[in-house]
Short mmCIF file of C-alpha atoms in Angstrom, two decimals:
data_model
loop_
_atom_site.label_atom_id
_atom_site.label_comp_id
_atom_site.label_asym_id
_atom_site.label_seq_id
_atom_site.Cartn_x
_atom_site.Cartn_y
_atom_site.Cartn_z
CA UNK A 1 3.67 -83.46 -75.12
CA UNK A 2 3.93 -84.79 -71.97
CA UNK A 3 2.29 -87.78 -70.30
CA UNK A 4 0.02 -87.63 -67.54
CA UNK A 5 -1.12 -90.13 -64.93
CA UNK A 6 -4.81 -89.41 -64.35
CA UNK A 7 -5.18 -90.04 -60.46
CA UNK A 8 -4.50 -92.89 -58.77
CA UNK A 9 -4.56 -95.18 -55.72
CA UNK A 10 -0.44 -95.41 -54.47
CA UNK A 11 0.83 -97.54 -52.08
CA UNK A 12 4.22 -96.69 -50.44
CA UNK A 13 5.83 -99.25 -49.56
CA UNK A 14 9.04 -99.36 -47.28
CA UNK A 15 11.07 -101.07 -45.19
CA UNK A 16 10.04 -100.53 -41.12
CA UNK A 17 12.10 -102.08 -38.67
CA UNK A 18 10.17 -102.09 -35.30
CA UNK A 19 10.59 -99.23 -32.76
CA UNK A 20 12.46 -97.31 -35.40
CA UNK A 21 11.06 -94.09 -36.94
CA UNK A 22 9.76 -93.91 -40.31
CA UNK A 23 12.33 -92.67 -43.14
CA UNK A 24 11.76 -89.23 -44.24
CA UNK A 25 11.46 -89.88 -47.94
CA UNK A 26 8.31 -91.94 -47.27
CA UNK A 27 6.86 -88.46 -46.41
CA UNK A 28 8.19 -86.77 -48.71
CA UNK A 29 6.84 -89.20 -51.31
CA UNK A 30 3.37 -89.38 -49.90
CA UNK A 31 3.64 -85.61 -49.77
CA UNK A 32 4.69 -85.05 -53.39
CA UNK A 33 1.79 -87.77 -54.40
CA UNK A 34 -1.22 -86.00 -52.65
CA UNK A 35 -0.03 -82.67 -54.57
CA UNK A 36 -0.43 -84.66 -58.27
CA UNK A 37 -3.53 -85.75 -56.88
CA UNK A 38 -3.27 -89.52 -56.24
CA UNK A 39 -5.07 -90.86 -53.20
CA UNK A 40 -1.96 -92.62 -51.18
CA UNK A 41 -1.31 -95.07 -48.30
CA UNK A 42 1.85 -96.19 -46.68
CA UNK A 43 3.13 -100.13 -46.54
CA UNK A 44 5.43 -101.02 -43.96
CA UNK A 45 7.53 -103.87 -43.78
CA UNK A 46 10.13 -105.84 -42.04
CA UNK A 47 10.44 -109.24 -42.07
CA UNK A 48 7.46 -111.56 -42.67
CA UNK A 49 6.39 -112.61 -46.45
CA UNK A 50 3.27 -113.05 -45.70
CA UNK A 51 2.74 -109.81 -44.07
CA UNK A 52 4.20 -108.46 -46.65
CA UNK A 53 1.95 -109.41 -49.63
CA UNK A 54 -1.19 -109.25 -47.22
CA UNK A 55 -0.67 -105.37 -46.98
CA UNK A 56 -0.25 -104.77 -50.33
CA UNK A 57 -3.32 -106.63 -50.99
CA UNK A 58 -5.37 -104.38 -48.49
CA UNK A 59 -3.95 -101.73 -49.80
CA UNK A 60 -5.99 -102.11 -52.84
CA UNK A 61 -3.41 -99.68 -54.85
CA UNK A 62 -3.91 -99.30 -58.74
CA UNK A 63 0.06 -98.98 -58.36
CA UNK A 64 3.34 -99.33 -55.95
CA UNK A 65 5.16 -96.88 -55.47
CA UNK A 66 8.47 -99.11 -54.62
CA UNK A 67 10.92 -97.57 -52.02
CA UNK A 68 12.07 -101.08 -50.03
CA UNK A 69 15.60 -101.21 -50.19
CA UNK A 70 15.86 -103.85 -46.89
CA UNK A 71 13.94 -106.61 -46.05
CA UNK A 72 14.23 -108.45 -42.23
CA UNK A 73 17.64 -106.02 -42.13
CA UNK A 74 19.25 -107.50 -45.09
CA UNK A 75 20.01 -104.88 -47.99
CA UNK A 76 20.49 -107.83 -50.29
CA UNK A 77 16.90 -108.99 -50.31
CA UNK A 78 15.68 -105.69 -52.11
CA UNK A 79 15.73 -108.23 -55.25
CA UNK A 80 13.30 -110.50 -53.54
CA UNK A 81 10.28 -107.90 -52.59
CA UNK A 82 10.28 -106.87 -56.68
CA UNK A 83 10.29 -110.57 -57.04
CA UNK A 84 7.59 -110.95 -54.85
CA UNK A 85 5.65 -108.70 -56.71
CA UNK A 86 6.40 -110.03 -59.82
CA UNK A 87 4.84 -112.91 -59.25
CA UNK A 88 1.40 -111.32 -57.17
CA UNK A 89 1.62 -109.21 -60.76
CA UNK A 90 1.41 -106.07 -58.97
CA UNK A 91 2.70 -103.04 -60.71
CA UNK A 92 4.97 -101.29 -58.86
CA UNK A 93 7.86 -98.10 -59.46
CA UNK A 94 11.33 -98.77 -60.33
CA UNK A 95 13.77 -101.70 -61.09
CA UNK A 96 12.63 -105.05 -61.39
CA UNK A 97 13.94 -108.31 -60.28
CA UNK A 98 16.55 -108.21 -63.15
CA UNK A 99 17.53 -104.62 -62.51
CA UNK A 100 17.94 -105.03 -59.13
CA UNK A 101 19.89 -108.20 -59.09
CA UNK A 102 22.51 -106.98 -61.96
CA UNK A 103 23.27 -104.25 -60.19
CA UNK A 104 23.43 -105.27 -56.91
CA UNK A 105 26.45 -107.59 -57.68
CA UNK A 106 28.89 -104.98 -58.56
CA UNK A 107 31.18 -107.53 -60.42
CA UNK A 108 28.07 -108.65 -62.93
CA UNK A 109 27.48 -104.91 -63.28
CA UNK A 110 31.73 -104.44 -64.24
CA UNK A 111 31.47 -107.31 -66.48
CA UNK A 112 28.35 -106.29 -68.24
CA UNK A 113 29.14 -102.83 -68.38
CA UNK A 114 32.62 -103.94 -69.57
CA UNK A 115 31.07 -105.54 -72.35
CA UNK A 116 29.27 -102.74 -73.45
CA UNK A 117 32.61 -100.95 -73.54
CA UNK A 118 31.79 -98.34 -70.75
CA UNK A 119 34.86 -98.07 -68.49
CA UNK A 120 35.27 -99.17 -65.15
CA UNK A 121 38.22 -99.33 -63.01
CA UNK A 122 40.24 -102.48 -63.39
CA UNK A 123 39.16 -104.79 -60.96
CA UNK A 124 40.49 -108.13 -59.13
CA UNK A 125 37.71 -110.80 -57.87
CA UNK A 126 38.52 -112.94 -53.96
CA UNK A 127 35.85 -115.26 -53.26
CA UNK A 128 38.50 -117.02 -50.48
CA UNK A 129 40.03 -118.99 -51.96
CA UNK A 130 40.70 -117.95 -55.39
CA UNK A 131 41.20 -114.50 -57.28
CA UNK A 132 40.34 -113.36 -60.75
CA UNK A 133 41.78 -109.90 -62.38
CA UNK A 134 40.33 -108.03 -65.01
CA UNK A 135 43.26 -105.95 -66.68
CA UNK A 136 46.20 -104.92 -65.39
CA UNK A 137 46.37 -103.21 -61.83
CA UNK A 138 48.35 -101.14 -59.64
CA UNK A 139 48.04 -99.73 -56.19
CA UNK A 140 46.33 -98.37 -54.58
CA UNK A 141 43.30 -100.62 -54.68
CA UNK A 142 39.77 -100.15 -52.92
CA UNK A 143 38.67 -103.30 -51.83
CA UNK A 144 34.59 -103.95 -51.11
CA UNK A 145 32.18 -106.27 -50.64
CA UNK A 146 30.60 -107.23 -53.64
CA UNK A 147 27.32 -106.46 -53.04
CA UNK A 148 26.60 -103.62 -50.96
CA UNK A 149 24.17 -100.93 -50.67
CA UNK A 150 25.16 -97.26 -49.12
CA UNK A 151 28.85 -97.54 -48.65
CA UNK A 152 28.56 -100.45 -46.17
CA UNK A 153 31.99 -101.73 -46.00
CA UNK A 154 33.32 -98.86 -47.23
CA UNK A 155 35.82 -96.33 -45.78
CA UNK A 156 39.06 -94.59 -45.82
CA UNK A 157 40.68 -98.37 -44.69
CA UNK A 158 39.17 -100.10 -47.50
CA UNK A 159 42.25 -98.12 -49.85
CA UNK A 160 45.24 -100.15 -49.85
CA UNK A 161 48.45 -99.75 -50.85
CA UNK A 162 50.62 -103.18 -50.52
CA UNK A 163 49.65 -106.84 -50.57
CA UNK A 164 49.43 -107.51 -47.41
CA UNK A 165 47.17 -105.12 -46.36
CA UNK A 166 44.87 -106.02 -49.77
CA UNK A 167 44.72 -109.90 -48.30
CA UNK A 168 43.99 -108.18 -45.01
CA UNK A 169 40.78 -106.03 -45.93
CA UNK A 170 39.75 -109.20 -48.02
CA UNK A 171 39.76 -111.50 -45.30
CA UNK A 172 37.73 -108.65 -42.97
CA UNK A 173 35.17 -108.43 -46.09
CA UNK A 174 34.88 -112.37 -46.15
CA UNK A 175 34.84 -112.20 -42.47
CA UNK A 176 31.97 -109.33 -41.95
CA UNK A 177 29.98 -109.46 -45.18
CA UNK A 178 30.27 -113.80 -46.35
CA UNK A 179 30.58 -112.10 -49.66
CA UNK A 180 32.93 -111.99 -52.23
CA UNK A 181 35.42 -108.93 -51.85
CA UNK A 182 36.11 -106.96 -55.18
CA UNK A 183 39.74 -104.90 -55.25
CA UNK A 184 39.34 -101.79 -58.01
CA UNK A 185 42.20 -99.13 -58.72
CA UNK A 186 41.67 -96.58 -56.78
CA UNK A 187 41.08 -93.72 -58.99
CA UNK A 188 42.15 -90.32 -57.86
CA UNK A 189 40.05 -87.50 -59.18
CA UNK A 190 36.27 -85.50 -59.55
CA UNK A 191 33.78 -87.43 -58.44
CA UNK A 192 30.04 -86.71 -59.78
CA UNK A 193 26.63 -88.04 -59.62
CA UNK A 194 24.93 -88.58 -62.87
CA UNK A 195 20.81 -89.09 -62.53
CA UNK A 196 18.11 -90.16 -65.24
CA UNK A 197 14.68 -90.88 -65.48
CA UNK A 198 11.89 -92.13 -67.36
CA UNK A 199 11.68 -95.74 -69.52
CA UNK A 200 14.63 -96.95 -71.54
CA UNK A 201 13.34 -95.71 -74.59
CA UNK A 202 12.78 -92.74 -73.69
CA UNK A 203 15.45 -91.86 -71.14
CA UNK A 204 16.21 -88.18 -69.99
CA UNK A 205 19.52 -87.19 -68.21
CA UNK A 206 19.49 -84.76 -65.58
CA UNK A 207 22.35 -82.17 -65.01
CA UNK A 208 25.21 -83.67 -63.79
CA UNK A 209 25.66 -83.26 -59.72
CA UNK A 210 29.59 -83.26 -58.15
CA UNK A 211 30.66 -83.86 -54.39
CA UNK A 212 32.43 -81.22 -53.09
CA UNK A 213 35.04 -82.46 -50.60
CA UNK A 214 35.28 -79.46 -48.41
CA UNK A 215 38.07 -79.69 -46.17
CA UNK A 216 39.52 -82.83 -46.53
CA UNK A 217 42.59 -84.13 -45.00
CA UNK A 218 45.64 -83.38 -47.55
CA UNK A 219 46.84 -86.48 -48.40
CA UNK A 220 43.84 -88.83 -47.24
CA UNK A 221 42.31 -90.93 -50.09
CA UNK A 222 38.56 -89.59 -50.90
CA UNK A 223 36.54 -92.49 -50.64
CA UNK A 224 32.71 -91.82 -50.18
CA UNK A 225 31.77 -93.64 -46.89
CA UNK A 226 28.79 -93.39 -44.65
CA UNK A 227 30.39 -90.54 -43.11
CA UNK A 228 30.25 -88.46 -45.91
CA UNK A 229 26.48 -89.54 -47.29
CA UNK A 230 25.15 -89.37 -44.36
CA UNK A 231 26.87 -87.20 -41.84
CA UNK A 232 26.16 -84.01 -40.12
CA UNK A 233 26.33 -80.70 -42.77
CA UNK A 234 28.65 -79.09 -40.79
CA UNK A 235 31.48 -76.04 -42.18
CA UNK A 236 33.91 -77.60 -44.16
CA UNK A 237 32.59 -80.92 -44.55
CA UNK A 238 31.77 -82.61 -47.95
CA UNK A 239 28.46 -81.38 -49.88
CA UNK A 240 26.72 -81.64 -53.52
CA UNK A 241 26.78 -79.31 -55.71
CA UNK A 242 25.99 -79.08 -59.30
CA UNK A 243 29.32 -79.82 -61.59
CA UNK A 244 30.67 -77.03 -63.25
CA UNK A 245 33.19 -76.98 -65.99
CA UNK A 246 32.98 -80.12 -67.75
CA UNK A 247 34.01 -79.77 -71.16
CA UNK A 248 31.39 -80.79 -73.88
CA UNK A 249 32.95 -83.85 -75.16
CA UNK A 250 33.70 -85.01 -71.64
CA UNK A 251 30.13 -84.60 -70.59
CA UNK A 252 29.21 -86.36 -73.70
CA UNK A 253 31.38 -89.57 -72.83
CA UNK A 254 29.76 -89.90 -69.36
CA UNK A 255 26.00 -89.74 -70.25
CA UNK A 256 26.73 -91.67 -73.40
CA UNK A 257 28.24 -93.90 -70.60
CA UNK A 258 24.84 -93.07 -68.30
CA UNK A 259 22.79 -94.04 -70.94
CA UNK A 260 24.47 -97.89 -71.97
CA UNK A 261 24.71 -98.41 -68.43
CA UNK A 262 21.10 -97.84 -67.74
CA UNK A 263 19.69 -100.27 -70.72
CA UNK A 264 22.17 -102.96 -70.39
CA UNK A 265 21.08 -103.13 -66.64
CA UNK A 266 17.61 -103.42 -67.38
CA UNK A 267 16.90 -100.70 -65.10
CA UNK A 268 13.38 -98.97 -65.14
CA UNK A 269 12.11 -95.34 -64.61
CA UNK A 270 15.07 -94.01 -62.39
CA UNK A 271 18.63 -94.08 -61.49
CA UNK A 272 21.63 -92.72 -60.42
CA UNK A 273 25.30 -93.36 -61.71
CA UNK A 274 28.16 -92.41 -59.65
CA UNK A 275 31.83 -91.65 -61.70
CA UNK A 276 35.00 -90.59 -61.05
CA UNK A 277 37.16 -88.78 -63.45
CA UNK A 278 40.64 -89.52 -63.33
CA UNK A 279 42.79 -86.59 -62.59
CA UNK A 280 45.69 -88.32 -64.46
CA UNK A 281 43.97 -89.31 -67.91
CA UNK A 282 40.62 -87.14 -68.06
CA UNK A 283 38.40 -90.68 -68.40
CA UNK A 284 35.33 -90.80 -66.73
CA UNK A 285 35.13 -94.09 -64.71
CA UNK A 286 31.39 -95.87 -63.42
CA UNK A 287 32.21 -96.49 -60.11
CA UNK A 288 28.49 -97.74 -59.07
CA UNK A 289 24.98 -97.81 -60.85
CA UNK A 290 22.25 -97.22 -58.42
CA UNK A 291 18.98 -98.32 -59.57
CA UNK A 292 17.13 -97.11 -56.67
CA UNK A 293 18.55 -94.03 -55.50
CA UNK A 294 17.81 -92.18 -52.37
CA UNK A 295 14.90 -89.77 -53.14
CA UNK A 296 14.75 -87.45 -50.07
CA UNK A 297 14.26 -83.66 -51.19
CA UNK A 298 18.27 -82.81 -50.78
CA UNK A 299 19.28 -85.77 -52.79
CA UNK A 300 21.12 -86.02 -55.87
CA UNK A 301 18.52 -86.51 -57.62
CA UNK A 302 16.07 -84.10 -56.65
CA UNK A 303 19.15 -81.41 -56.32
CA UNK A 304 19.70 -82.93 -60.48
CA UNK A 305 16.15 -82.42 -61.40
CA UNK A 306 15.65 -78.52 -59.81
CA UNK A 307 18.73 -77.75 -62.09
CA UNK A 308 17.12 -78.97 -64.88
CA UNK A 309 13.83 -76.86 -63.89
CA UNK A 310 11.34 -79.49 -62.12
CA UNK A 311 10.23 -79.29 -58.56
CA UNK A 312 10.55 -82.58 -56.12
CA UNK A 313 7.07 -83.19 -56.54
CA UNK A 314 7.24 -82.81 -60.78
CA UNK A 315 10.27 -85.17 -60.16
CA UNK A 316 8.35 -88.19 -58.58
CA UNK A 317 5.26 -87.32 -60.71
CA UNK A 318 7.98 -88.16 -63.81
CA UNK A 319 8.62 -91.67 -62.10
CA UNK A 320 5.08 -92.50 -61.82
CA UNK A 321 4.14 -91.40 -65.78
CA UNK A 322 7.52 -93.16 -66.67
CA UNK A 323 6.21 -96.25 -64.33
CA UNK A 324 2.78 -96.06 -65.60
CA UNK A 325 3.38 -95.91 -69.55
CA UNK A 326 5.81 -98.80 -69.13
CA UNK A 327 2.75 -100.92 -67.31
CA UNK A 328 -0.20 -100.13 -69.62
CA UNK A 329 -1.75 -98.00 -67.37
CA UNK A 330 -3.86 -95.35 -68.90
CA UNK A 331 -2.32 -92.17 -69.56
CA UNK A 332 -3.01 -88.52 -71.28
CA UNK A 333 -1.15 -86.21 -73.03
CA UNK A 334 -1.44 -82.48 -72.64
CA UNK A 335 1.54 -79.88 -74.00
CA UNK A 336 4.00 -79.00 -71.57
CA UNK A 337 5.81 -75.09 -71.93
CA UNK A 338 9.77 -75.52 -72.18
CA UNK A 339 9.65 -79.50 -71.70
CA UNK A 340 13.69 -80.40 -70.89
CA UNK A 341 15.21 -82.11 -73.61
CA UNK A 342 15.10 -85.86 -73.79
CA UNK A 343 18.79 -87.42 -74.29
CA UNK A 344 18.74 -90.34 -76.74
CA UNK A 345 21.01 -93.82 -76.54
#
């Protein structure tokens, strides 16, 4: 049996910096949204609170469906719109303020997952003046900010291979980002994309999604910039494509992995968590946990959830049931022919 949200008044909302064209996904949302049958209107914002929480009000939705990732062009104040609507108690889609936040500061989310005994690359903390290390390292290193969004600060010169060029790329981070600069072991190997949806107790993992690196440089370290996500599909450039040959016990390590990462977090209705699996010791490593990944028809996600069987538009219709039952609102139940399996924690 499968839930249902009967139909609905959504809201939209996302982040619209003046002069700039609307994001895609927006449309693709509303799109998807009008096909289930929900009435829909789009929320754009940028930088003014009150603006912000005046819209939604007009808007008059029975539910939000949350896709603000920026507010007045900082990434880092995704936190504060859930936390705005928190407190207005409007419903809305996705992480809340505690989902966001823990997962936003990469070295709460290492700790935390850490704790949960899901592995992570060993990791060194700089906050300028001092530095923490969490096990025992050796280079190369990746060095980032600590809380990031889309591979900002992120490149083939954030890999470093001596001191002096690790105090270097720290002191650019502290420079560029006034943020704290995390080092990690850089770990060589298969890097895949591992999406879920639906509440945390009743979580479902989608087929697991690799990144093909195409025609890389021999001898260049794969690191998953901006360049890669979002560049030009051109031949012989890095694409997605669904993982292949993962044996069953290793595919049972990372969504067991998937799975703690996604309750301890707190995160709600959707995710994405990006690994790599070491080519030297076969150990699948959480490189990032995504709590409100890109949801664009040719994303992971969506390229996750037609493996498993459901179209875009079944995909977001699974975030708003999964949104819905968590908030009280009122559901049905109807059977649904070859329902995927749901993947318990």
């Amino acid at each position: 049996m499968a839930a249902t949200v009967p139909s609905l008044k959504i809201a939209v909302l996302h982040y619209q910096p003046s002069g700039e064209p609307m994001d895609p996904v927006v449309g693709h949302i509303v799109e998807a949204l009008k096909e289930l049958g929900h009435e829909t209107v789009t929320v754009s914002v940028h930088d003014r609170v009150f603006d912000l929480l005046q819209a939604i009000e007009q808007a008059q939705a029975d539910l939000v469906f949350n896709v603000c990732e920026t507010f007045a062009d900082d990434y880092r104040l995704e936190v504060n719109v859930a936390a705005l609507m928190e407190m207005a108690r409007i419903r809305f889609t996705g992480s809340g303020t505690a989902g966001l936040l823990l997962a936003q500061d990469k070295i709460l989310t290492k700790q935390l997952l850490g704790y949960h005994e899901v592995l992570t690359p060993n990791f060194a903390t700089f906050d300028g003046e001092t530095f923490e290390t969490n096990g025992r390292m050796k280079f190369p290193l990746i060095v980032k900010p600590a809380r990031s969004d889309a591979s900002l600060g992120i490149g083939r010169h954030s890999v470093v291979s001596d001191w002096e060029d690790l105090t270097r790329r720290v002191r650019e981070i502290r420079k560029e980002f006034s943020d704290q600069a995390l080092a990690e072991e850089f770990i060589e190997g298969r890097e895949v994309y591992v999406g879920v949806i639906g509440t945390s107790t009743r979580p479902e993992i989608l087929p697991i999604v690799e990144l093909d690196w195409g025609d890389w440089k021999k001898g260049e370290p794969k690191v998953s910039d901006r360049g890669v996500k979002f560049g030009p599909d051109v031949p012989g450039s890095p694409r997605l494509k669904m993982a292949k040959e993962l044996s069953a016990d290793l595919q049972a390590r990372v969504e067991r992995s998937e799975l703690l990462a996604y309750k301890a977090l707190k995160i709600n209705d959707y995710a994405r968590v990006d690994f790599r699996i070491s080519e030297e010791t076969g150990e699948a490593f959480v490189l990032e946990v995504n709590p409100n990944p890109y949801l664009e028809k040719q994303s992971e996600l969506a390229m996750a959830a037609k493996e498993r069987g459901l179209s875009y538009t079944q995909l977001i219709g699974r975030i708003v049931d999964s949104s819905a039952t968590r908030q009280g609102l009122k559901v049905t139940k109807h059977p649904e022919p070859s329902a995927p399996p749901v993947v318990k924690g």
